[in-house]
Coordinates of C-alpha atoms in Angstrom, one line a residue:
M1 CA 180.5 97.0 97.5
A2 CA 180.9 100.5 98.6
K3 CA 176.9 100.8 98.7
R4 CA 176.8 97.7 100.9
W5 CA 179.8 99.0 103.0
W6 CA 177.7 102.3 103.7
G7 CA 174.6 100.4 104.6
Y8 CA 176.6 98.5 107.3
K9 CA 178.1 101.6 108.3
L10 CA 174.8 103.1 108.6
I11 CA 173.2 100.4 110.9
T12 CA 176.3 100.6 113.1
L13 CA 176.0 104.1 113.5
L14 CA 172.3 103.9 114.1
S15 CA 172.6 101.0 116.9
L16 CA 175.4 103.0 118.8
F17 CA 172.8 105.9 118.8
V18 CA 170.1 104.1 120.2
L19 CA 172.4 102.5 122.9
S20 CA 173.7 105.9 123.8
V21 CA 170.1 107.3 124.3
Y22 CA 169.1 104.1 126.5
S23 CA 172.3 104.4 128.5
N24 CA 171.8 108.3 129.1
E25 CA 168.2 107.6 130.3
Q26 CA 169.1 104.6 132.6
E27 CA 171.8 107.1 134.2
Q28 CA 169.2 109.7 134.6
V29 CA 166.8 107.5 136.5
E30 CA 169.6 106.1 138.8
G31 CA 170.8 109.5 139.5
F32 CA 167.3 110.9 140.6
F33 CA 166.9 108.0 143.0
S34 CA 170.5 108.4 144.3
Q35 CA 170.6 112.0 144.9
S36 CA 171.3 111.1 148.8
G37 CA 172.7 108.3 150.4
H38 CA 169.8 108.0 152.8
T39 CA 166.3 108.6 152.6
N40 CA 165.2 109.0 156.3
N41 CA 166.7 110.0 159.6
W42 CA 166.5 108.8 163.1
A43 CA 167.9 109.9 166.4
V44 CA 168.0 107.6 169.7
L45 CA 168.8 109.8 172.7
V46 CA 169.8 108.2 175.7
C47 CA 170.0 109.7 179.4
T48 CA 171.6 106.8 181.5
S49 CA 171.4 108.6 184.9
R50 CA 168.9 109.2 187.4
F51 CA 168.3 111.2 190.9
W52 CA 168.3 115.0 191.2
F53 CA 172.0 115.6 191.3
N54 CA 172.3 114.3 187.7
Y55 CA 170.1 116.9 186.6
R56 CA 172.4 118.1 183.9
H57 CA 172.3 114.7 182.2
V58 CA 168.6 115.0 181.7
A59 CA 169.2 118.6 180.4
N60 CA 171.7 117.2 178.1
T61 CA 169.4 114.9 176.6
L62 CA 166.4 117.1 176.2
S63 CA 168.7 119.8 174.6
M64 CA 169.5 117.3 171.9
Y65 CA 165.9 116.2 171.7
R66 CA 164.7 120.0 171.2
T67 CA 167.3 120.5 168.5
V68 CA 166.8 117.5 166.3
K69 CA 162.9 118.4 166.6
R70 CA 163.8 121.9 165.7
L71 CA 165.7 120.8 162.7
G72 CA 162.7 118.6 161.3
I73 CA 163.3 115.0 162.8
P74 CA 159.5 113.9 163.8
D75 CA 158.8 112.2 167.1
S76 CA 157.9 109.1 165.3
N77 CA 161.6 109.1 164.3
I78 CA 163.1 109.8 167.5
I79 CA 163.7 107.4 170.7
L80 CA 164.0 109.3 173.8
M81 CA 165.2 107.4 176.8
L82 CA 165.0 109.2 180.1
A83 CA 164.7 108.6 184.0
D84 CA 162.2 111.6 184.0
D85 CA 162.5 112.1 187.7
V86 CA 163.8 115.7 188.1
S87 CA 161.1 117.8 186.3
C88 CA 158.6 117.2 189.3
N89 CA 161.3 116.2 191.8
P90 CA 160.3 117.9 195.5
R91 CA 163.8 119.9 195.3
N92 CA 162.9 121.3 191.9
K93 CA 162.3 124.9 192.6
Y94 CA 160.5 125.4 189.2
P95 CA 158.1 122.4 188.9
A96 CA 157.3 120.9 185.9
T97 CA 160.3 122.3 183.9
V98 CA 163.8 121.5 183.0
Y99 CA 166.5 124.1 181.9
N100 CA 169.7 124.0 180.3
N101 CA 171.0 127.6 181.3
A102 CA 170.9 129.4 184.7
N103 CA 169.0 132.3 182.8
R104 CA 166.2 129.9 182.6
L105 CA 165.1 131.4 179.2
L106 CA 164.0 128.1 177.6
D107 CA 162.1 125.4 179.4
L108 CA 163.2 122.1 177.5
Y109 CA 160.2 119.9 179.0
G110 CA 157.6 122.2 178.1
D111 CA 154.2 120.4 177.0
N112 CA 155.5 118.6 174.0
V113 CA 158.0 116.0 175.1
E114 CA 157.4 112.2 174.2
V115 CA 159.5 110.1 176.5
D116 CA 159.4 106.4 174.8
Y117 CA 161.6 104.8 177.7
R118 CA 160.9 106.3 181.2
G119 CA 162.2 105.6 184.3
Y120 CA 163.3 102.0 185.0
E121 CA 162.7 100.9 181.5
V122 CA 166.0 102.5 180.7
T123 CA 168.1 99.4 180.9
V124 CA 171.0 97.9 179.0
E125 CA 168.7 95.0 177.6
N126 CA 165.9 97.7 176.5
F127 CA 168.8 99.7 174.7
I128 CA 170.5 96.7 173.0
R129 CA 167.1 95.2 171.8
M130 CA 165.9 98.7 170.7
L131 CA 168.9 99.3 168.2
T132 CA 169.0 95.7 167.1
G133 CA 165.4 95.3 166.5
R134 CA 165.2 92.1 168.7
V135 CA 162.1 93.4 170.6
S136 CA 159.0 91.4 171.8
P137 CA 156.0 91.4 169.5
D138 CA 153.9 93.5 171.5
T139 CA 156.5 96.2 171.9
P140 CA 154.6 99.5 170.4
R141 CA 155.6 101.4 167.7
S142 CA 156.9 104.3 169.6
K143 CA 159.4 101.9 171.3
R144 CA 160.9 100.6 168.0
L145 CA 163.8 101.7 165.8
L146 CA 162.3 101.1 162.5
S147 CA 165.4 102.1 160.5
D148 CA 166.7 100.4 157.2
D149 CA 169.7 100.3 155.0
R150 CA 169.0 104.1 153.9
S151 CA 168.3 105.5 157.3
N152 CA 171.2 107.9 159.2
I153 CA 170.9 107.4 162.8
L154 CA 172.3 109.8 165.5
V155 CA 172.9 108.0 168.6
Y156 CA 173.5 110.3 171.6
M157 CA 174.5 109.2 175.2
T158 CA 175.2 110.7 178.5
G159 CA 175.6 110.0 182.0
H160 CA 178.3 108.7 184.2
G161 CA 181.2 106.2 182.6
G162 CA 184.7 105.2 183.0
D163 CA 187.1 103.2 180.9
E164 CA 185.2 101.2 178.1
F165 CA 181.8 101.4 180.2
L166 CA 178.8 103.5 180.8
K167 CA 176.7 103.2 183.7
F168 CA 172.9 102.8 183.5
Q169 CA 171.1 104.4 186.4
D170 CA 173.7 103.0 189.0
A171 CA 172.2 99.7 188.5
E172 CA 174.5 98.1 185.6
E173 CA 176.6 99.1 182.9
I174 CA 177.1 98.8 179.0
S175 CA 180.7 98.1 177.9
A176 CA 182.3 99.3 174.9
Y177 CA 182.3 95.6 173.6
D178 CA 178.2 95.6 174.2
L179 CA 178.0 98.7 172.1
A180 CA 180.3 97.4 169.4
D181 CA 178.4 94.2 169.1
S182 CA 174.9 96.0 169.0
F183 CA 176.2 98.5 166.0
K184 CA 177.8 94.9 164.3
Q185 CA 174.2 93.3 164.3
M186 CA 172.7 96.4 163.0
S187 CA 175.3 96.4 160.1
E188 CA 174.5 92.7 159.5
K189 CA 170.8 93.2 159.5
K190 CA 171.1 96.3 157.3
R191 CA 169.3 98.8 159.9
Y192 CA 171.6 101.7 159.0
N193 CA 173.3 103.7 156.3
E194 CA 175.4 105.8 158.5
I195 CA 175.7 106.3 162.2
L196 CA 176.9 109.1 164.3
F197 CA 177.8 108.1 167.8
M198 CA 178.0 110.9 170.0
I199 CA 178.9 110.4 173.8
D200 CA 179.2 112.7 176.8
T201 CA 180.6 111.1 179.9
C202 CA 183.7 110.7 181.7
Q203 CA 186.5 108.7 179.5
A204 CA 183.8 108.8 176.7
N205 CA 186.2 108.1 173.8
T206 CA 187.1 104.6 175.2
M207 CA 183.3 103.8 174.5
Y208 CA 183.8 103.8 170.6
S209 CA 187.3 102.1 170.7
K210 CA 185.9 98.6 170.2
I211 CA 183.6 99.6 167.4
N212 CA 184.6 97.6 163.9
S213 CA 181.5 98.4 161.7
T214 CA 181.5 100.5 158.5
N215 CA 180.0 103.8 158.1
I216 CA 180.0 104.8 161.7
L217 CA 181.3 108.2 162.7
A218 CA 182.0 108.7 166.6
T219 CA 183.0 111.6 168.9
G220 CA 183.2 111.9 172.5
S221 CA 183.7 114.3 175.2
S222 CA 186.8 113.1 177.0
K223 CA 189.9 111.0 176.6
L224 CA 191.1 107.9 178.6
D225 CA 191.5 108.9 182.3
E226 CA 190.1 112.3 181.8
S227 CA 186.7 113.5 183.4
S228 CA 184.0 115.4 181.7
Y229 CA 182.6 118.5 183.1
S230 CA 179.7 120.6 183.6
H231 CA 179.6 123.6 182.4
H232 CA 177.8 125.9 185.0
T233 CA 175.2 125.8 187.9
D234 CA 172.2 127.2 188.5
Y235 CA 172.6 128.2 192.3
D236 CA 168.7 128.8 193.0
I237 CA 168.1 125.0 192.3
G238 CA 171.7 123.8 193.5
V239 CA 172.8 121.7 190.7
A240 CA 174.7 121.9 187.3
V241 CA 172.4 122.4 184.4
I242 CA 174.5 121.1 181.5
D243 CA 177.7 119.6 180.6
S244 CA 180.5 121.5 178.7
F245 CA 180.7 119.3 175.7
T246 CA 177.0 119.2 175.2
Y247 CA 176.8 122.9 175.6
Y248 CA 179.3 123.8 173.1
N249 CA 177.9 121.2 170.6
L250 CA 174.6 123.2 171.2
E251 CA 176.2 126.6 170.7
F252 CA 177.1 125.5 167.1
L253 CA 173.8 123.7 166.4
E254 CA 171.7 126.7 167.6
N255 CA 173.0 128.6 164.3
V256 CA 171.9 125.6 162.0
D257 CA 168.5 125.4 160.3
Q258 CA 167.2 123.0 157.8
T259 CA 168.6 124.5 154.8
S260 CA 172.3 124.9 156.1
D261 CA 175.3 123.8 154.3
K262 CA 177.4 123.5 157.6
T263 CA 179.2 120.1 157.9
L264 CA 180.3 118.1 160.6
K265 CA 184.0 119.0 160.1
E266 CA 182.8 122.7 160.8
L267 CA 181.4 121.6 163.9
F268 CA 184.3 119.2 165.1
D269 CA 186.6 122.2 164.3
T270 CA 185.1 124.1 167.1
Y271 CA 185.9 121.9 169.8
D272 CA 188.4 123.6 172.2
P273 CA 189.9 121.5 174.9
V274 CA 190.3 124.9 177.0
K275 CA 186.6 125.7 176.9
I276 CA 185.4 122.2 177.2
A277 CA 187.8 121.3 180.0
S278 CA 188.7 118.1 178.4
H279 CA 190.0 116.4 175.1
P280 CA 187.0 115.7 172.9
G281 CA 187.8 112.8 170.3
I282 CA 186.8 111.9 167.0
R283 CA 186.9 108.7 165.3
S284 CA 186.3 108.7 161.3
D285 CA 188.5 105.8 159.9
L286 CA 185.3 103.5 159.7
F287 CA 183.4 106.4 157.9
N288 CA 183.5 106.4 154.0
R289 CA 182.6 110.1 153.4
P290 CA 185.2 113.0 153.9
L291 CA 184.0 115.0 156.9
D292 CA 183.8 118.4 154.9
K293 CA 181.1 116.9 152.6
V294 CA 179.0 115.6 155.2
K295 CA 176.3 118.3 156.4
V296 CA 175.1 118.5 160.0
T297 CA 171.5 118.1 158.6
D298 CA 172.6 114.5 157.5
F299 CA 172.3 113.3 161.1
F300 CA 170.7 116.1 163.1
G301 CA 167.9 117.3 160.6
N302 CA 165.2 115.5 158.7
V303 CA 165.7 114.4 155.1
Q304 CA 164.1 117.2 152.7
N305 CA 162.6 115.3 149.6
V306 CA 162.4 118.4 147.7
E307 CA 163.0 118.8 143.9
L308 CA 163.9 122.4 143.4
T309 CA 163.1 124.1 139.6
K310 CA 163.2 127.7 138.3
S311 CA 159.8 127.4 136.9
R312 CA 156.4 126.2 137.8
Y313 CA 155.2 122.7 137.1
P314 CA 151.7 123.2 135.2
L315 CA 149.8 120.1 136.7
V316 CA 146.9 120.4 134.2
Q317 CA 147.0 121.7 130.8
Q318 CA 143.5 122.6 129.6
E319 CA 142.2 123.0 126.0
D320 CA 141.0 126.6 125.4
D321 CA 142.3 127.6 129.0
E322 CA 139.1 126.8 130.6
R323 CA 139.0 126.0 134.2
I324 CA 137.9 122.3 135.0
D325 CA 136.0 122.1 138.6
A326 CA 136.1 119.3 141.0
A327 CA 133.3 117.5 139.4
T328 CA 135.4 117.1 136.2
L329 CA 138.4 116.1 137.9
E330 CA 136.3 113.4 139.8
T331 CA 134.9 112.2 136.5
M332 CA 138.5 111.8 135.3
E333 CA 139.6 109.8 138.1
T334 CA 136.7 107.3 137.3
E335 CA 137.4 107.1 133.7
Q336 CA 140.8 106.2 134.4
H337 CA 139.9 102.9 136.2
S338 CA 138.2 101.9 132.7
N339 CA 141.4 102.7 130.8
T340 CA 139.7 105.8 128.8
T341 CA 141.3 109.0 128.4
T342 CA 140.0 112.3 128.5
K343 CA 140.7 114.7 125.8
A344 CA 140.2 118.0 127.8
T345 CA 143.4 117.6 129.9
R346 CA 146.7 116.0 129.7
H347 CA 148.9 115.6 132.7
L348 CA 152.3 116.9 132.5
H349 CA 154.0 115.9 135.9
H350 CA 155.6 112.8 134.9
S351 CA 158.6 113.6 136.5
F352 CA 156.8 113.0 139.9
L353 CA 155.8 109.5 138.6
V354 CA 159.3 108.2 137.6
E355 CA 159.8 104.5 138.5
K356 CA 163.3 103.1 138.9
K357 CA 163.7 100.4 136.1
T358 CA 165.5 97.2 136.8
D359 CA 168.4 96.2 134.8
T360 CA 166.3 93.4 133.3
H361 CA 164.0 95.8 131.8
Y362 CA 166.8 98.0 130.6
Y363 CA 168.3 95.4 128.7
I364 CA 165.3 94.0 127.4
Q365 CA 164.2 97.7 126.1
S366 CA 167.9 98.4 124.5
G367 CA 167.9 94.7 122.8
L368 CA 164.5 95.8 121.4
G369 CA 165.7 99.2 120.4
V370 CA 168.9 97.8 118.6
L371 CA 166.9 95.0 116.8
A372 CA 164.6 97.8 115.6
T373 CA 167.4 99.9 114.4
V374 CA 169.3 97.0 112.9
A375 CA 165.9 96.0 110.4
I376 CA 165.5 99.8 109.6
G377 CA 169.1 100.0 108.6
Y378 CA 169.0 96.4 106.9
A379 CA 166.0 97.7 105.0
I380 CA 167.5 101.1 103.9
A381 CA 170.9 99.3 103.0
T382 CA 168.9 96.8 100.8
T383 CA 167.3 99.6 99.0
I384 CA 170.0 101.3 98.4
I385 CA 172.0 98.2 96.9

């Protein structure tokens, strides 16, 4: 009896060991694929004004455009909506340029600006259709927000507004209810992971008051019954060139690069009502992460899919340390299709080929492992007995 008891105990211990090995493997695989809550970043940048005297709103938007591009978001992931009517306006003393500073050290317009919605295409309907994905079939890719449930989206808007509304080119308005409904549709259709909504306009904070969808963080330049002011004027061209709220956001963002660990809390802590000349607002009750854990680059930068190691990965190991030329590698690739193996080389970069296992595969493998362990344990127990 004692020998049989030890045999059963051995079977149990072996079974627990196999289960723990498979559990650790599953956790490692899932951890590899969940290092970040998102896999891609998008930016939707909207200037809702037109006409020469609204020069600063164009400069606001192009400043944000330059920032997100500098931090790695490609034009393919940026939707830029712009009246685009000031760079070549007859009153522009510096044709084909847009500056956000009276010193005119940086031309925001330059030769590398891709405007997706231009002029009278900047409408409330087009904006909402673009956010929700309800566009006509012939809409080009550059005008589509092709986000998914792993996308972080920066939505930046600037223009003239009031209590729960924002004007579009002095012709129509979008309300706080319209915006909240658009975000609700995006949530239901799984078109985002997280959204940072940023708006620079008069009474800006009222524009996010009706939002009720999860994982949305919002900030605005001014509270109810409060105007949002420009920062300074370029007297050579005769108009203000940037708004205060955007200016001080840029002042912080200019010190951020793609590898920065600076957080949104650090950005929001720089908001000074005295400097900005209004009271910026922050709404984070719908957001699930603490702001001191959210990197600025989670919204303003591109996702960096890089695995850092302390040593090099040997991609190809050769017998006798002989170099394999291109012809040999081509032969190897051909042989792979016929399920043959080449003895001269052995690929070691398995970490780049990891595939996420489904729960079904995991349980099948676990079950087979446990059955094999029980069989071995039973054979050992029988031999002992």
